[in-house]
Short mmCIF file of C-alpha atoms and ligand atoms in Angstrom, two decimals:
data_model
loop_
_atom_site.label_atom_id
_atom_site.label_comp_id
_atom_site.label_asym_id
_atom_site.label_seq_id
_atom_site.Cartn_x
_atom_site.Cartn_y
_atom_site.Cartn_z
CA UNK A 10 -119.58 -19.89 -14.15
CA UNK A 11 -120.16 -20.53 -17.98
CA UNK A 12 -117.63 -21.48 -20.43
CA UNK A 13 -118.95 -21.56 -23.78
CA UNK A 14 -116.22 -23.66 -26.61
CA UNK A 15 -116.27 -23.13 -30.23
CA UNK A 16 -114.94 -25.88 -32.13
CA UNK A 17 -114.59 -26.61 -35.62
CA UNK A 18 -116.01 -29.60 -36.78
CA UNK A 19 -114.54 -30.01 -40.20
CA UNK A 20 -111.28 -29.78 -41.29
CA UNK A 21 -111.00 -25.88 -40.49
CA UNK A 22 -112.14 -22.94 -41.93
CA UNK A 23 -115.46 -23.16 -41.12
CA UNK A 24 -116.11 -19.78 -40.16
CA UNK A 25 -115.18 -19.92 -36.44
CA UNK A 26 -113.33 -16.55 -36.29
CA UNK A 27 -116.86 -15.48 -37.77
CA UNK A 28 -119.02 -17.08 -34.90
CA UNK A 29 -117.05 -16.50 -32.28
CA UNK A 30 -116.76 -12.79 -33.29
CA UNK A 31 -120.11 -13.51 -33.11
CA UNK A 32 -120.89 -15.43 -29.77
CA UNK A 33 -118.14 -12.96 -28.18
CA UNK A 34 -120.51 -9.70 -27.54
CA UNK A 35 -121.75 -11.41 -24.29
CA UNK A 36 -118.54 -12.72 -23.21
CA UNK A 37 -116.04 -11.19 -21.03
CA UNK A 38 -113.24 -12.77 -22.08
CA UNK A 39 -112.12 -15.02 -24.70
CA UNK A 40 -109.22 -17.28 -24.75
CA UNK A 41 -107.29 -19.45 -28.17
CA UNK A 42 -106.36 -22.55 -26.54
CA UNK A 43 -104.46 -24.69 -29.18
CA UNK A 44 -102.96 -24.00 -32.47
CA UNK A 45 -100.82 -21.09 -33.68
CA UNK A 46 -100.73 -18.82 -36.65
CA UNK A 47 -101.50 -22.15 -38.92
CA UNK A 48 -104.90 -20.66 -38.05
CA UNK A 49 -107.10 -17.98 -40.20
CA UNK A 50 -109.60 -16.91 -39.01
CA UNK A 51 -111.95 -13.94 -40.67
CA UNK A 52 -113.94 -11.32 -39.40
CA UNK A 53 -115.27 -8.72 -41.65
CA UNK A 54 -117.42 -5.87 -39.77
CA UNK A 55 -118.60 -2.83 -41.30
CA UNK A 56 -117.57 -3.92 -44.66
CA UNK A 57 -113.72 -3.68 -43.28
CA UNK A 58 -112.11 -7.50 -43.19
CA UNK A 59 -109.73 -9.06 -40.57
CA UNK A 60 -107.72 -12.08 -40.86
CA UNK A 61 -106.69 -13.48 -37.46
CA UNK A 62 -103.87 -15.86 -36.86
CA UNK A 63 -103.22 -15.42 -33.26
CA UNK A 64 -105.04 -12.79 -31.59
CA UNK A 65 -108.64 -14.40 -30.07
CA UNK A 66 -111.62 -13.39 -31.83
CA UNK A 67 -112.90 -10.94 -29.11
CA UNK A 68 -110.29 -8.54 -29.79
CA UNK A 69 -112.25 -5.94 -31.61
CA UNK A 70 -114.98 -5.22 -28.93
CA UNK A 71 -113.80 -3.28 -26.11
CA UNK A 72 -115.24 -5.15 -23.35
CA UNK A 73 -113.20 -7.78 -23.87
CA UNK A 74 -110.16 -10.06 -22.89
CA UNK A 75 -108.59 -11.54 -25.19
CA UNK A 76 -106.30 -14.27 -23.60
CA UNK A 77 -103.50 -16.42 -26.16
CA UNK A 78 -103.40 -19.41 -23.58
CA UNK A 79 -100.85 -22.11 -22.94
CA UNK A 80 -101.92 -24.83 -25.13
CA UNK A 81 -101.04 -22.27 -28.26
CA UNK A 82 -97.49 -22.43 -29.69
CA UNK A 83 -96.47 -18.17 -30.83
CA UNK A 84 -94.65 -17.10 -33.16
CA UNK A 85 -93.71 -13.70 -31.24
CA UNK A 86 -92.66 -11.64 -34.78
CA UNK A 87 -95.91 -12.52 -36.01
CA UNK A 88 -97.75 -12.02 -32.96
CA UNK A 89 -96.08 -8.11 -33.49
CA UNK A 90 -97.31 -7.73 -36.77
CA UNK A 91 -100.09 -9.33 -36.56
CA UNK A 92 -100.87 -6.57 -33.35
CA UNK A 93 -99.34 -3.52 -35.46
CA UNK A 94 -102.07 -4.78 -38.34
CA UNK A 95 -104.64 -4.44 -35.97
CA UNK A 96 -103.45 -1.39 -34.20
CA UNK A 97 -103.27 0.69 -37.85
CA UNK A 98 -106.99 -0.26 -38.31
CA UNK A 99 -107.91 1.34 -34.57
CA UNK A 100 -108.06 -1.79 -32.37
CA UNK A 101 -106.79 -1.44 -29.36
CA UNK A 102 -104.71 -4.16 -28.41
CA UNK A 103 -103.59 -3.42 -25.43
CA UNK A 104 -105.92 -5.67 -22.93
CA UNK A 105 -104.32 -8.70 -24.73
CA UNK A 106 -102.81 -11.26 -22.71
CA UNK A 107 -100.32 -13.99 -23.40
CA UNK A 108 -99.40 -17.29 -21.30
CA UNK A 109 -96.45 -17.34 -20.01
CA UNK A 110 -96.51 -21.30 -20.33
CA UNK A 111 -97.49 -21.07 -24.34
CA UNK A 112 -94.17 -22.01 -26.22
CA UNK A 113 -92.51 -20.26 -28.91
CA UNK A 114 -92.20 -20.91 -32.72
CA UNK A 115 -88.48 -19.62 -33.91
CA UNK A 116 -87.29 -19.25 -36.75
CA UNK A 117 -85.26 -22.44 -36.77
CA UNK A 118 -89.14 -24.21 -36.26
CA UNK A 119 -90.47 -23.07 -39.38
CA UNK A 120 -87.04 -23.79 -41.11
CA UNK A 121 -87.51 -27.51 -40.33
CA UNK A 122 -91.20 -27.59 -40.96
CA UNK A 123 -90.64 -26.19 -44.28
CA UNK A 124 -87.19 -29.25 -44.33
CA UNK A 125 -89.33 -31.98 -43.27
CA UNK A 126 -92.02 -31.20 -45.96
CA UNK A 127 -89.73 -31.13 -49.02
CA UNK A 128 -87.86 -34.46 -47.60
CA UNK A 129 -91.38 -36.14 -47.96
CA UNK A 130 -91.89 -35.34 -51.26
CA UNK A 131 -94.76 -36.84 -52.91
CA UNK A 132 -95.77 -38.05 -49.09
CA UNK A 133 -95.71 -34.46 -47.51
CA UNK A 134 -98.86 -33.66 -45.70
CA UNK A 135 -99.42 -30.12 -46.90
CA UNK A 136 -98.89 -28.04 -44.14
CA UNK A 137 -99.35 -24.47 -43.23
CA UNK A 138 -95.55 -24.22 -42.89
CA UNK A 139 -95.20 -22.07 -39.83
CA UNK A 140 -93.20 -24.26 -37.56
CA UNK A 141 -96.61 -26.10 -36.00
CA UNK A 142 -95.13 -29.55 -36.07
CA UNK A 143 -91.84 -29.14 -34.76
CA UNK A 144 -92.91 -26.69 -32.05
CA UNK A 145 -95.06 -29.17 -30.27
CA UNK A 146 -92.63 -31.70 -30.92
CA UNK A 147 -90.09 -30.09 -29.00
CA UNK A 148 -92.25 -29.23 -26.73
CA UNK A 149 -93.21 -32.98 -26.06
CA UNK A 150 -89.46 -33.86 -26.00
CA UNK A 151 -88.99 -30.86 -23.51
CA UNK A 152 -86.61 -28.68 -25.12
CA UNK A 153 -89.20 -26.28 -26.02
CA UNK A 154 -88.78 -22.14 -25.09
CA UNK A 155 -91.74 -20.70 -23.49
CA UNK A 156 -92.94 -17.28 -23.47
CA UNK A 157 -91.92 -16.95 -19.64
CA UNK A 158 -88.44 -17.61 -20.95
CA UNK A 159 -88.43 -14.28 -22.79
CA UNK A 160 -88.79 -12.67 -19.07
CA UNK A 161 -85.57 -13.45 -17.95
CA UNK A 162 -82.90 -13.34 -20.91
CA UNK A 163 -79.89 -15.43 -19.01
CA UNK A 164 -82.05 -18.10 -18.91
CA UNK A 165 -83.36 -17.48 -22.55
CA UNK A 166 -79.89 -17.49 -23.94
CA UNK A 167 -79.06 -20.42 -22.10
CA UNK A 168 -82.08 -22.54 -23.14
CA UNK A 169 -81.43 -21.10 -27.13
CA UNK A 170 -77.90 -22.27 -26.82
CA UNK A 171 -78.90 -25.51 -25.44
CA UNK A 172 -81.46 -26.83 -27.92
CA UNK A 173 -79.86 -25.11 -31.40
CA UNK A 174 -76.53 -27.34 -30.62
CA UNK A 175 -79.69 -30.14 -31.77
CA UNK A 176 -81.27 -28.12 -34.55
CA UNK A 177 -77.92 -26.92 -35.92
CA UNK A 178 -76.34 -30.62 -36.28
CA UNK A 179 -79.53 -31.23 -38.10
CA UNK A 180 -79.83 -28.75 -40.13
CA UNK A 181 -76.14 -28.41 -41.43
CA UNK A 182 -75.70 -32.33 -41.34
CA UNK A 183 -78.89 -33.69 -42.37
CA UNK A 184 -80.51 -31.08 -44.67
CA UNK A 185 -77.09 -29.06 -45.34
CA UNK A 186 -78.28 -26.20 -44.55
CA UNK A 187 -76.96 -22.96 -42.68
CA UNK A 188 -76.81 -23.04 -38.48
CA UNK A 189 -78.56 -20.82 -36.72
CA UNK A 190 -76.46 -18.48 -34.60
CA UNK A 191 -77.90 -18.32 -31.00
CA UNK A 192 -76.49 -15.42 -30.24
CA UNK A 193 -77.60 -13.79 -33.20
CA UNK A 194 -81.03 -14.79 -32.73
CA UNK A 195 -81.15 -13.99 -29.20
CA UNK A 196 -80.23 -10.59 -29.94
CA UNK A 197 -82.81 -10.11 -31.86
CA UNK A 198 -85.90 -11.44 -29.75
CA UNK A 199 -84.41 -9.37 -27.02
CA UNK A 200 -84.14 -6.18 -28.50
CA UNK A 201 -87.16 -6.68 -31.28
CA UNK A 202 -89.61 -9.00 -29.04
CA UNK A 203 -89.18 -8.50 -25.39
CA UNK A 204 -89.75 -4.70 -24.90
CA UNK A 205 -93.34 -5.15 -26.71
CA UNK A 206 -94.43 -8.53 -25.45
CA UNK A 207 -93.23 -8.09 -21.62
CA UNK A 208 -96.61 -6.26 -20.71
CA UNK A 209 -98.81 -8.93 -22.66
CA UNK A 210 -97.27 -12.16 -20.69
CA UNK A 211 -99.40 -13.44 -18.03
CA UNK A 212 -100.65 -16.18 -15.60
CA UNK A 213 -103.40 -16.98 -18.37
CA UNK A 214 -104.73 -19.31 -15.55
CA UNK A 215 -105.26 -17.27 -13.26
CA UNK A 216 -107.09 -14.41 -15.46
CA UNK A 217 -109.23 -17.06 -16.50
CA UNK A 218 -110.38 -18.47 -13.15
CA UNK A 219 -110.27 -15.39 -11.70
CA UNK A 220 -113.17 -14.22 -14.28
CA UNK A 221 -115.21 -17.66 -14.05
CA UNK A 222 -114.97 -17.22 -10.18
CA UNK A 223 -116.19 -13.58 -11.02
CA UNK A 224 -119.75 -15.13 -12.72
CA UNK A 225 -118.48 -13.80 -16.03
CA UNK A 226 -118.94 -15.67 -18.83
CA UNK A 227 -115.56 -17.17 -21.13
CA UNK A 228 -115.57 -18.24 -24.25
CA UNK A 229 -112.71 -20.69 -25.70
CA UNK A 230 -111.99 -20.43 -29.16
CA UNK A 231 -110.53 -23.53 -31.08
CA UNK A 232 -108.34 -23.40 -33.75
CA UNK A 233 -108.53 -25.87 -37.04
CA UNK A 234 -111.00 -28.54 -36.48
CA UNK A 235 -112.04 -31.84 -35.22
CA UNK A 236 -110.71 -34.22 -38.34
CA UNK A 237 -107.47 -32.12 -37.99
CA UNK A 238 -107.09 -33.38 -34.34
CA UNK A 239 -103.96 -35.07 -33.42
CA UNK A 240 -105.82 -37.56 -31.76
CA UNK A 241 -108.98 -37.64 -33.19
CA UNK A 242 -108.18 -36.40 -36.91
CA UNK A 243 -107.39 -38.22 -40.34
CA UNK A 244 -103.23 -39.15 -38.55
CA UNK A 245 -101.10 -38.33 -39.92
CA UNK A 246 -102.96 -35.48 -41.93
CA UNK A 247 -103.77 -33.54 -38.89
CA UNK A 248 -102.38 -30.63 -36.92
CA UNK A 249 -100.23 -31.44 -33.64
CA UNK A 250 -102.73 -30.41 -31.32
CA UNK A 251 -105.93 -30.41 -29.86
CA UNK A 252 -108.50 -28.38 -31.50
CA UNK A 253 -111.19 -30.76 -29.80
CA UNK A 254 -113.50 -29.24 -26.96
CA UNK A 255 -111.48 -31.43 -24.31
CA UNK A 256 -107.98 -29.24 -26.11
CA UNK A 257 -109.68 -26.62 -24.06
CA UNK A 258 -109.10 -27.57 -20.91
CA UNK A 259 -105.57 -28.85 -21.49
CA UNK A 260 -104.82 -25.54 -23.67
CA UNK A 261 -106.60 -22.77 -21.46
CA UNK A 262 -105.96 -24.72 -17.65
CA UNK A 263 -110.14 -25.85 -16.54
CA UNK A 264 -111.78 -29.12 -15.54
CA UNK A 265 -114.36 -29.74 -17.97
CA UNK A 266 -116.71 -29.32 -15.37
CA UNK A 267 -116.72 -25.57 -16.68
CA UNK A 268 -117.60 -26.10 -19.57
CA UNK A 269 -121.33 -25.23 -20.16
CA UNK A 270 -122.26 -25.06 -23.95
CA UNK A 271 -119.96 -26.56 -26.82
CA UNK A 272 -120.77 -24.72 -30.58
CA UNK A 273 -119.77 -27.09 -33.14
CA UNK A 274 -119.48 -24.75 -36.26
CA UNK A 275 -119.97 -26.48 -39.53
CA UNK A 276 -120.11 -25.29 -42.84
CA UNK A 277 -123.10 -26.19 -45.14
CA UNK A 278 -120.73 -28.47 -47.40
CA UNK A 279 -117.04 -29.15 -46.60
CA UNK A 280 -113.31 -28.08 -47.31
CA UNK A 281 -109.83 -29.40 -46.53
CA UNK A 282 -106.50 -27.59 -47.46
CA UNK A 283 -103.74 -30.01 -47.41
CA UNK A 284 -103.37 -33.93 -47.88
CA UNK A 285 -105.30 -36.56 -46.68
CA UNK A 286 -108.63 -38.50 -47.12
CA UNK A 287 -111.82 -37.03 -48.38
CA UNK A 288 -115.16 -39.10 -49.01
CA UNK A 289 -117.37 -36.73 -50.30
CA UNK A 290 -114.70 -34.76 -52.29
CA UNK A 291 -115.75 -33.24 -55.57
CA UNK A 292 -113.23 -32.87 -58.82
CA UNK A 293 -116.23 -31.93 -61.15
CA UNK A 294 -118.18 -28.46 -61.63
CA UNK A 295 -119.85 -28.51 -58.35
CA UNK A 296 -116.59 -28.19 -56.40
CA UNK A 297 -115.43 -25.91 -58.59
CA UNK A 298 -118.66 -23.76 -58.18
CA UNK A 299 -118.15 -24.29 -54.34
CA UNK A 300 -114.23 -22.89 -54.68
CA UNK A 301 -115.86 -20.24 -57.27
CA UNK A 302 -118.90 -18.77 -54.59
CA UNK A 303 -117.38 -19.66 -51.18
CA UNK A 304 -113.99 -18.05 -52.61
CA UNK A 305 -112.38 -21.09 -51.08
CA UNK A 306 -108.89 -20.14 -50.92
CA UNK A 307 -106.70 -20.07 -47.81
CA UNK A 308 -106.95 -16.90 -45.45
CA UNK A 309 -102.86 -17.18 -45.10
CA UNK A 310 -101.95 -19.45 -47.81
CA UNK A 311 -103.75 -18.21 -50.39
CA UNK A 312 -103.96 -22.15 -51.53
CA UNK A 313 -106.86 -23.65 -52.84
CA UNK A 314 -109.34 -25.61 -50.58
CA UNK A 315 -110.76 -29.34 -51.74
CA UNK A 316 -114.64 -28.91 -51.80
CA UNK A 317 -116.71 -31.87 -51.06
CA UNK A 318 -120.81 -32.16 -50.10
CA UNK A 319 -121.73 -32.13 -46.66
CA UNK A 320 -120.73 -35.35 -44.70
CA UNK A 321 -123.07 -36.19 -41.65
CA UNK A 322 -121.38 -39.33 -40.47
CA UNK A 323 -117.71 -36.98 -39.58
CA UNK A 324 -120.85 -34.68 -37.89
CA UNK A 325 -122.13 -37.83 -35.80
CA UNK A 326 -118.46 -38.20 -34.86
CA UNK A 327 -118.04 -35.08 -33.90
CA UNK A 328 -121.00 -34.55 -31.94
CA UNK A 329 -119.06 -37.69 -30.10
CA UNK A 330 -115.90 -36.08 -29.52
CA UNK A 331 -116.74 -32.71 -28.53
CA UNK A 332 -120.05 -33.44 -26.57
CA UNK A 333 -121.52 -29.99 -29.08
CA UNK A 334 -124.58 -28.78 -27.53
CA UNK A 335 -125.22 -26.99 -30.62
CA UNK A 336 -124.47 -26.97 -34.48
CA UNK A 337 -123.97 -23.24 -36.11
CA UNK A 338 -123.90 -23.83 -40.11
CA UNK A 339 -122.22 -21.72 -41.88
CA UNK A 340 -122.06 -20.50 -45.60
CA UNK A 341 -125.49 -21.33 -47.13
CA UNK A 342 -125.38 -18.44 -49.33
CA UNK A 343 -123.20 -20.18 -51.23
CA UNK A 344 -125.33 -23.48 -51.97
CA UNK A 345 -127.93 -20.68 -53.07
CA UNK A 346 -127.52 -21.63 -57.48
CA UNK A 347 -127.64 -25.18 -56.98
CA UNK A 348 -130.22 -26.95 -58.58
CA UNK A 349 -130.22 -30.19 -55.75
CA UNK A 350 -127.74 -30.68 -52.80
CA UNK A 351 -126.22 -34.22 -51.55
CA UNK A 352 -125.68 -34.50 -47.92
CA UNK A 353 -124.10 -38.09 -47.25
CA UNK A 354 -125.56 -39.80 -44.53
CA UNK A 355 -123.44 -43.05 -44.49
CA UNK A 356 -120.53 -44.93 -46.30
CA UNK A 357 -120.01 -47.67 -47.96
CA UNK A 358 -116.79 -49.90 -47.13
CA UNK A 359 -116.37 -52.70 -49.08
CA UNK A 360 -120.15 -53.23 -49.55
CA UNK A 361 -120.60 -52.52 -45.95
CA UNK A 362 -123.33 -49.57 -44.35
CA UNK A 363 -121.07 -47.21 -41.75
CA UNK A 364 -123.45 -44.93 -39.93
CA UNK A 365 -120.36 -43.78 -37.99
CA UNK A 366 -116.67 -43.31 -38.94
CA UNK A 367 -114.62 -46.43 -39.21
CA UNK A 368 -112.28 -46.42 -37.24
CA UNK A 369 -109.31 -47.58 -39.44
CA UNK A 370 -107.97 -44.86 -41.59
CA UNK A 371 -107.76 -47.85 -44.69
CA UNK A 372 -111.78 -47.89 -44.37
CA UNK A 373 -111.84 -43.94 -44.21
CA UNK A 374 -109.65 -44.00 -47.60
CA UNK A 375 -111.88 -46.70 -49.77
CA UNK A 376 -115.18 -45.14 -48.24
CA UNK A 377 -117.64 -44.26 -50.54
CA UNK A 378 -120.41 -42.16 -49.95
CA UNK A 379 -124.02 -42.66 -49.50
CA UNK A 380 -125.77 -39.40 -50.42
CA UNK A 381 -129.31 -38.01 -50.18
CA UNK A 382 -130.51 -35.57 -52.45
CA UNK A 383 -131.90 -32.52 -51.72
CA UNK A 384 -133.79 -29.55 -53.87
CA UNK A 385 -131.96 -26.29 -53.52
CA UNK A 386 -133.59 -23.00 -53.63
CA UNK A 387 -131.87 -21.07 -56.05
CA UNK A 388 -132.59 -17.55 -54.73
CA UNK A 389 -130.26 -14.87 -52.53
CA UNK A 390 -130.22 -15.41 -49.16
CA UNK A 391 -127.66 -13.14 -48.17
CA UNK A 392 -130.00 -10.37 -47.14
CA UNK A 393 -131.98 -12.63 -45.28
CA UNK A 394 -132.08 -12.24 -40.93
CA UNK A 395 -135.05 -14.51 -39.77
CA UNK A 396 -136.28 -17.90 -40.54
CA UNK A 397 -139.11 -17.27 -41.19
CA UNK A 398 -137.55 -15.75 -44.70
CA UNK A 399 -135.79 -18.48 -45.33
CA UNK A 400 -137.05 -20.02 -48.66
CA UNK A 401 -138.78 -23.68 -47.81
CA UNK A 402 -136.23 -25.88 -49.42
CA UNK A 403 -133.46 -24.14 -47.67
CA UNK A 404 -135.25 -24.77 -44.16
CA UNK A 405 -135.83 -28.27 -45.23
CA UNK A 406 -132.06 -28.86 -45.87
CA UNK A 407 -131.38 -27.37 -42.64
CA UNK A 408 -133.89 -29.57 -40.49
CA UNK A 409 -132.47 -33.05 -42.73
CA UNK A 410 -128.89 -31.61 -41.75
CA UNK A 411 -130.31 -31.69 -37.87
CA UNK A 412 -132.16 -34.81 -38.13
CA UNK A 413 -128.37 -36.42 -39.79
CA UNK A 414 -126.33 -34.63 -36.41
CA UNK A 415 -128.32 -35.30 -34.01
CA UNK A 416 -127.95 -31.56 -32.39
CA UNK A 417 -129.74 -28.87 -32.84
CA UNK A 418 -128.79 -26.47 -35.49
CA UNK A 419 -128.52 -22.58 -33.55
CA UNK A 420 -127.38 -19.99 -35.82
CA UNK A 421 -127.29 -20.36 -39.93
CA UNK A 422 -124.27 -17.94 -41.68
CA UNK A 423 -125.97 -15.90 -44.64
CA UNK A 424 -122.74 -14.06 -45.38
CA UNK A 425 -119.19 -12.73 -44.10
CA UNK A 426 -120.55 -9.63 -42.41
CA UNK A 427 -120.84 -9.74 -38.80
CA UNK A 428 -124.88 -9.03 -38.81
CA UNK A 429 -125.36 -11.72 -41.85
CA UNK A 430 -126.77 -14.78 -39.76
CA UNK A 431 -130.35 -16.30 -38.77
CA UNK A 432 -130.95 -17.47 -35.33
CA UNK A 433 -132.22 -20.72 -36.81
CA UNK A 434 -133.51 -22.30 -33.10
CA UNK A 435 -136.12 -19.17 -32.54
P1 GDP B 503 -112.12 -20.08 -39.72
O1 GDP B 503 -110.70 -20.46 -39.93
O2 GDP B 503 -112.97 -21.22 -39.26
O3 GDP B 503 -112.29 -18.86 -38.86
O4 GDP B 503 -112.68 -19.69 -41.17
P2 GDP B 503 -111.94 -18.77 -42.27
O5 GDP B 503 -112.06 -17.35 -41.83
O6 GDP B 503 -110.59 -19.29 -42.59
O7 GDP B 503 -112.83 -19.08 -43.55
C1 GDP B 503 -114.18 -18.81 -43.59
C2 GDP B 503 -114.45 -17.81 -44.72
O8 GDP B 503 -115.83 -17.76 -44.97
C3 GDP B 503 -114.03 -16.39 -44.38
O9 GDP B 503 -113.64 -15.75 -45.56
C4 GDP B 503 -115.32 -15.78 -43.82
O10 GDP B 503 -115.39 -14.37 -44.00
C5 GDP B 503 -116.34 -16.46 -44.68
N1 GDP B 503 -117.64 -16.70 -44.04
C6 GDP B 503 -117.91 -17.05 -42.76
N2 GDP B 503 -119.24 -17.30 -42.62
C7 GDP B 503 -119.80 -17.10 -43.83
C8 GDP B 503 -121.12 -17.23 -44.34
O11 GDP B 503 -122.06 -17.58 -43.64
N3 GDP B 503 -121.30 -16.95 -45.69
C9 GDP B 503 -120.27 -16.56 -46.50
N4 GDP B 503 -120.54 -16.33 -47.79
N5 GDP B 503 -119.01 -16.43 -46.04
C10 GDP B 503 -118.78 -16.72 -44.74
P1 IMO B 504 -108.21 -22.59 -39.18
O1 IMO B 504 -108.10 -22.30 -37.70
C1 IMO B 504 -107.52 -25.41 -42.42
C2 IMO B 504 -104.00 -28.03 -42.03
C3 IMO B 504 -102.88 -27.83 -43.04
C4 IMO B 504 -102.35 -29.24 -43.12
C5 IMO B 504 -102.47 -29.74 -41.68
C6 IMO B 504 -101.19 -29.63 -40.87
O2 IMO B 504 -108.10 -21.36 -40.02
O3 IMO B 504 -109.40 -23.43 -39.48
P2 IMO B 504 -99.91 -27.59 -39.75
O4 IMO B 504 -99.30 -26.34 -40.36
O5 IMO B 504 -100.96 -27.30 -38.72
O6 IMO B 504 -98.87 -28.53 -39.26
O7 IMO B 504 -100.65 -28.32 -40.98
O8 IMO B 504 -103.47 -28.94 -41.09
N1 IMO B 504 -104.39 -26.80 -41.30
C7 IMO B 504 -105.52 -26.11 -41.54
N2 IMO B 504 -106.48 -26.26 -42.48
N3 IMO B 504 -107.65 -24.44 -41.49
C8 IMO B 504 -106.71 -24.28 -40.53
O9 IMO B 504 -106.86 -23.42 -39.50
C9 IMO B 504 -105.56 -25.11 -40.54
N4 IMO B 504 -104.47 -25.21 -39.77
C10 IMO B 504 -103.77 -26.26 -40.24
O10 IMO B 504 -103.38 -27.37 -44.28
O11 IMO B 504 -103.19 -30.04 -43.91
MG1 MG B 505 -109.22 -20.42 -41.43
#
């Protein structure tokens, strides 16, 4: 039966915690399937805020599943916390479920992430710092720990011994640094990690095919975005996994013939955190009046976002990759001062028209864009619920944004609360 995928089709933060909150009341279960606390992802209800990193969207109705599957690398202290957080604002946690096939960030990940940065220097890519990179990398080389590991601690200890001879020659010999002590560390996880997470683990599979079999509908929620795809993304200023719609089935274990309706959330300009290209990047007082309204600052970072104008040609390209059915917008309240809007509907490379995304990152870097300029409305539109309210302008921006994707535009974001949104298609 349906399974609905949110995907971000940006470079992240584009309010998918928000929407899938959202898209989550009719669901019965919903499941992360890529990504790992590198994510954000906020949900304010009631006036009371929650930043996700690991824990699936769904987790604050009742009715819910929420499923960590085994395309998401976990940090299990942070998965803890991040449940204790939760837990001391009255959400019951206790229906979560974690793969048993999802591998585990250590300590010793996040050391070398943070390593592997400051060796670049001037070239590092800017990441989150939480061990993303060299989790998946060791889990392509197959020396990675999985959560299933945790279940039987002979073969945990044996595994942790195994792989840190590696990490410790490169750590003290490379980056001279301090080993890790697997017995030390072991110690820990087993007397911190394993009494808690034991009841979470799970055949992730099987809960979710057993609830598709059941009629019930499943909602996958992606992590980072499309341009922040390993494959697909601005390489090498990407994430290491597969936040596209097709990371779903590879990350949660389901043909794609499941897969019914594919929400492309988008916000109603554009962000990045980190290095990398950026054609319709701003440096003058509209970004900063972007960064100023949107509050554009990282949900775990705390670092600053790059702001940029809407850019419909990454849209086209990910209406490509992820096959969206449907485009939610997010964050027009925060285009509501500006005077006119630019939306850039193609690029110029070298004196040449791209309708879609060149292919070769040198193009993507000397791109510049062709904008379109639109009349803003300059008035609040945070209290507004039906588009029919929506000031003209602001519908007309929406329907050239839908003419430029090529999908229909469903739900518009008015504001973080839950209920601020307009159900733009009716
Ligand atoms: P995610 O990583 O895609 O889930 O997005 P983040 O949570 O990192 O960043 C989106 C930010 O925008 C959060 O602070 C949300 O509360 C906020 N947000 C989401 N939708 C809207 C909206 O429509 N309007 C406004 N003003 N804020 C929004
Ligand atoms: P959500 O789910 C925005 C970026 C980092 C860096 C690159 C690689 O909240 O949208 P990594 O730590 O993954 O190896 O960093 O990816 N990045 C994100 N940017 N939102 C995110 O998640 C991100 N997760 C990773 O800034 O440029
Ligand atoms: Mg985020």
């Amino acid at each position: 039966m349906p399974a609905t995928v949110v995907v971000g089709t940006q470079w992240g933060d584009e309010g998918k915690g928000k929407l899938t909150d959202l898209i989550a009341k009719e669901m019965a279960m919903v499941v992360r399937y890529q990504g790992g606390h590198n994510a954000g992802h906020t949900l304010v209800v009631d006036g009371e805020s929650f930043a996700l990193q690991l824990v699936p969207s769904g987790v604050l109705y009742d009715h819910i599943v929420p499923v960590i599957g085994n395309g998401v690398v976990v940090d299990p202290f942070v998965l803890l916390a991040e449940i204790d957080t939760l837990e001391s604002k009255g959400v019951d946690c206790s229906r979560l479920r974690v793969s048993g096939n999802a591998h585990l960030i250590l300590p010793y990940h996040q050391e070398l992430d943070m390593l592997t940065e400051r060796y670049l220097g001037k070239n590092k890519l800017g990441t989150t710092k939480r061990g993303i990179g060299p989790t998946y990398a060791d889990k392509a080389m197959r020396v990675g720990i999985r959560v299933q590991d945790l279940l039987d601690e002979k073969i945990f200890r044996a595994k942790l011994d195994a792989v840190l001879g590696d990490k410790n020659t490169v750590l003290t010999r490379v980056y001279n640094r301090l080993p890790t002590d697997p017995d030390e560390l072991a110690d820990r996880v087993m007397a911190e990690v394993v009494p808690r997470l034991r009841p979470h683990v799970a055949d992730s599979v099987g809960l979710v095919h057993d609830a598709l079999d059941a009629g019930e509908n499943v909602l996958f929620e992606g992590a980072q975005a499309t341009f922040l795809d390993l494959d697909h993304g601005t390489y090498p200023f990407v994430t290491s996994s597969n936040p596209v719609a097709g990371g779903a089935c590879t990350g949660a274990g389901i043909g794609p013939r499941h897969i019914q309706r594919v929400v492309g959330i988008a916000k109603a300009y554009i962000t990045r955190v980190g290095a990398g290209p950026f054609p319709t990047e701003l440096f003058d007082a509209d970004g900063d009046a972007l960064v100023d309204r949107g509050h554009e600052f990282g949900t775990n970072t705390g670092r600053r976002r790059r702001p940029g104008w809407f850019d419909a040609v990454m849209m086209r390209q990910a209406v490509r990759l992820n096959s969206l059915s449907e485009v939610a917008i997010t964050k027009l309240d925060i285009l509501d001062t500006f005077d006119t809007l630019k939306v850039c509907v193609a690029y110029d490379v070298n004196g040449e028209r791209h309708e879609h995304l060149p292919y070769h990152q040198s193009d993507l870097h000397s791109a510049k864009p062709i904008y379109e300029e639109l009349p803003g409305w300059q008035s609040d539109l945070t209290a507004v619920r039906e588009r029919s309210e929506l000031p003209t302008p602001a519908v007309r921006y929406l329907e050239f944004l839908e003419g430029q994707i090529g999908a229909p535009i469903s739900l518009v974001g008015v504001g973080p609360g839950r209920e601020q949104f307009v159900n733009f298609s009716g």
